[in-house]
C-alpha positions as a Markdown table, in Angstrom:
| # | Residue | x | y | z |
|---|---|---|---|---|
| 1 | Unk | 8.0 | 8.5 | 3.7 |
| 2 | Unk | 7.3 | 4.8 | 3.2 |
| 3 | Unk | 9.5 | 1.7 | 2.3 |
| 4 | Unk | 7.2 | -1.5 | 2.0 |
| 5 | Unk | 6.7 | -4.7 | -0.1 |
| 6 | Unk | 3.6 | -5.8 | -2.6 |
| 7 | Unk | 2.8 | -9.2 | -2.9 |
| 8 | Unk | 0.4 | -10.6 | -5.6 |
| 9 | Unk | -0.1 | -13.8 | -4.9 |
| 10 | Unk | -2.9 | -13.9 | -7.7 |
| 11 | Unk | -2.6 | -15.8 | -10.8 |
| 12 | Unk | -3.2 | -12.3 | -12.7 |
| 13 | Unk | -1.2 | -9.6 | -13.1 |
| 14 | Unk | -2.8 | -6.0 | -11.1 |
| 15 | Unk | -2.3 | -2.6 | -10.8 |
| 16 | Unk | -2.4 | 0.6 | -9.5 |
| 17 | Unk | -3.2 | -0.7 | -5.7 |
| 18 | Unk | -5.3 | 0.9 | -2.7 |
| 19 | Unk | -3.5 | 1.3 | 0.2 |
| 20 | Unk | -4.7 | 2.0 | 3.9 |
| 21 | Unk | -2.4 | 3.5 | 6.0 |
| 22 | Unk | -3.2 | 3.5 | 9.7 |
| 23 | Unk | -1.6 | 5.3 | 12.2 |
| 24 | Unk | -1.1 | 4.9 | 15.5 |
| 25 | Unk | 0.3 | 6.6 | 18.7 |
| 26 | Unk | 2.9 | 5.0 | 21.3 |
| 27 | Unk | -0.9 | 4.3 | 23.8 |
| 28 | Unk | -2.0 | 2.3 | 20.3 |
| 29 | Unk | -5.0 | 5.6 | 19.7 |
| 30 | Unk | -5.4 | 5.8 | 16.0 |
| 31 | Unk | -4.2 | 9.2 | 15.1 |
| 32 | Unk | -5.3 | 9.0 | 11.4 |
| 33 | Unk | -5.8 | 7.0 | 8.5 |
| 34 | Unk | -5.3 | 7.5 | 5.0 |
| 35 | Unk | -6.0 | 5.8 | 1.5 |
| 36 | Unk | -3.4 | 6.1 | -1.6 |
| 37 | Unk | -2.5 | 4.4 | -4.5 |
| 38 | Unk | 0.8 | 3.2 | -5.6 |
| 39 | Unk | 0.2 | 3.4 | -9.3 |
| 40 | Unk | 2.7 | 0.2 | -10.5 |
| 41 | Unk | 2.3 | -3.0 | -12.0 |
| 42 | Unk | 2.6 | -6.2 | -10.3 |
| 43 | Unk | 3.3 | -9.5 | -12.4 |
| 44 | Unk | 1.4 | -12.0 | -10.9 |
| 45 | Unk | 3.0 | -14.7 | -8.2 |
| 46 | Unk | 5.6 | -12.2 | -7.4 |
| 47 | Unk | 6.5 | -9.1 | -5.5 |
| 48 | Unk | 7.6 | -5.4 | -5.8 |
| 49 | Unk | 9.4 | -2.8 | -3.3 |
| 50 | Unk | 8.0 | 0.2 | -2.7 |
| 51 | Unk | 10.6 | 2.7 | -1.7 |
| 52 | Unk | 10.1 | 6.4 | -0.5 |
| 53 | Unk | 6.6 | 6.7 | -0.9 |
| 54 | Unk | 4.8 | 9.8 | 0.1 |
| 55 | Unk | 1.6 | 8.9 | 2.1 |
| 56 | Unk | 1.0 | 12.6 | 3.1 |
| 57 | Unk | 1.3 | 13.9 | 6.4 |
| 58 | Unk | 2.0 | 12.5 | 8.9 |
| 59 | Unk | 1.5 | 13.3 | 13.0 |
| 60 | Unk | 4.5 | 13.9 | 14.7 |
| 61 | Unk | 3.1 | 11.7 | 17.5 |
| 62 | Unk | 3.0 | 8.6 | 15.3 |
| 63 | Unk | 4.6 | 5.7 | 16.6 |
| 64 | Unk | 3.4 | 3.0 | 14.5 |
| 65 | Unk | 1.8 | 2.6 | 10.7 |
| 66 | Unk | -0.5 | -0.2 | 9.8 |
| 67 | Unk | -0.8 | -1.0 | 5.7 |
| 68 | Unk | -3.8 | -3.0 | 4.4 |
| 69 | Unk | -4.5 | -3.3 | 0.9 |
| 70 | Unk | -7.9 | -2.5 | -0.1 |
| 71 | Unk | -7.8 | -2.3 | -3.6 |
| 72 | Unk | -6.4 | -3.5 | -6.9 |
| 73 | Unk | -7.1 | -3.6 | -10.5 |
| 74 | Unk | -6.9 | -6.6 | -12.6 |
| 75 | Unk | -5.1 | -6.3 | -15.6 |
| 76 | Unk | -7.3 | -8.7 | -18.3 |
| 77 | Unk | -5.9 | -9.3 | -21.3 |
| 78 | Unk | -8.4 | -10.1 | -24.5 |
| 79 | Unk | -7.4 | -12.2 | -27.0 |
């Protein structure tokens, strides 16, 4: 279970965002990595908490997580 922040710092709003989570072992040896979405909208120029995600398992050796966002849809609106 994960607790993070999202910020877009974009002048658009996005959505439904690509997260890498890296983990890593107390020696710093990647253990695994794993890609999910966090399927919420995020206003642009500001932030949302993310609170009790489920990333999937996770290795009881873990000592550390690394997040990177790899992905995120713009939200375009036509007029």
């Amino acid at each position: 279970i994960q607790n993070f922040d999202i910020e877009n710092t974009s002048k658009i709003d996005m959505k439904d965002v690509s997260i890498k989570f890296t983990y890593f072992s107390e020696s710093k040896t990647i253990l695994s990595t794993s890609t999910e979405v966090v399927y919420k909208t995020i206003k642009a120029k500001s932030k949302i908490k993310v609170r009790n995600f489920n990333a999937g398992f996770v290795n009881q050796q873990t000592a550390s997580c690394q997040l990177e966002i790899v992905d995120a849809v713009p939200i375009v609106v036509y007029k």
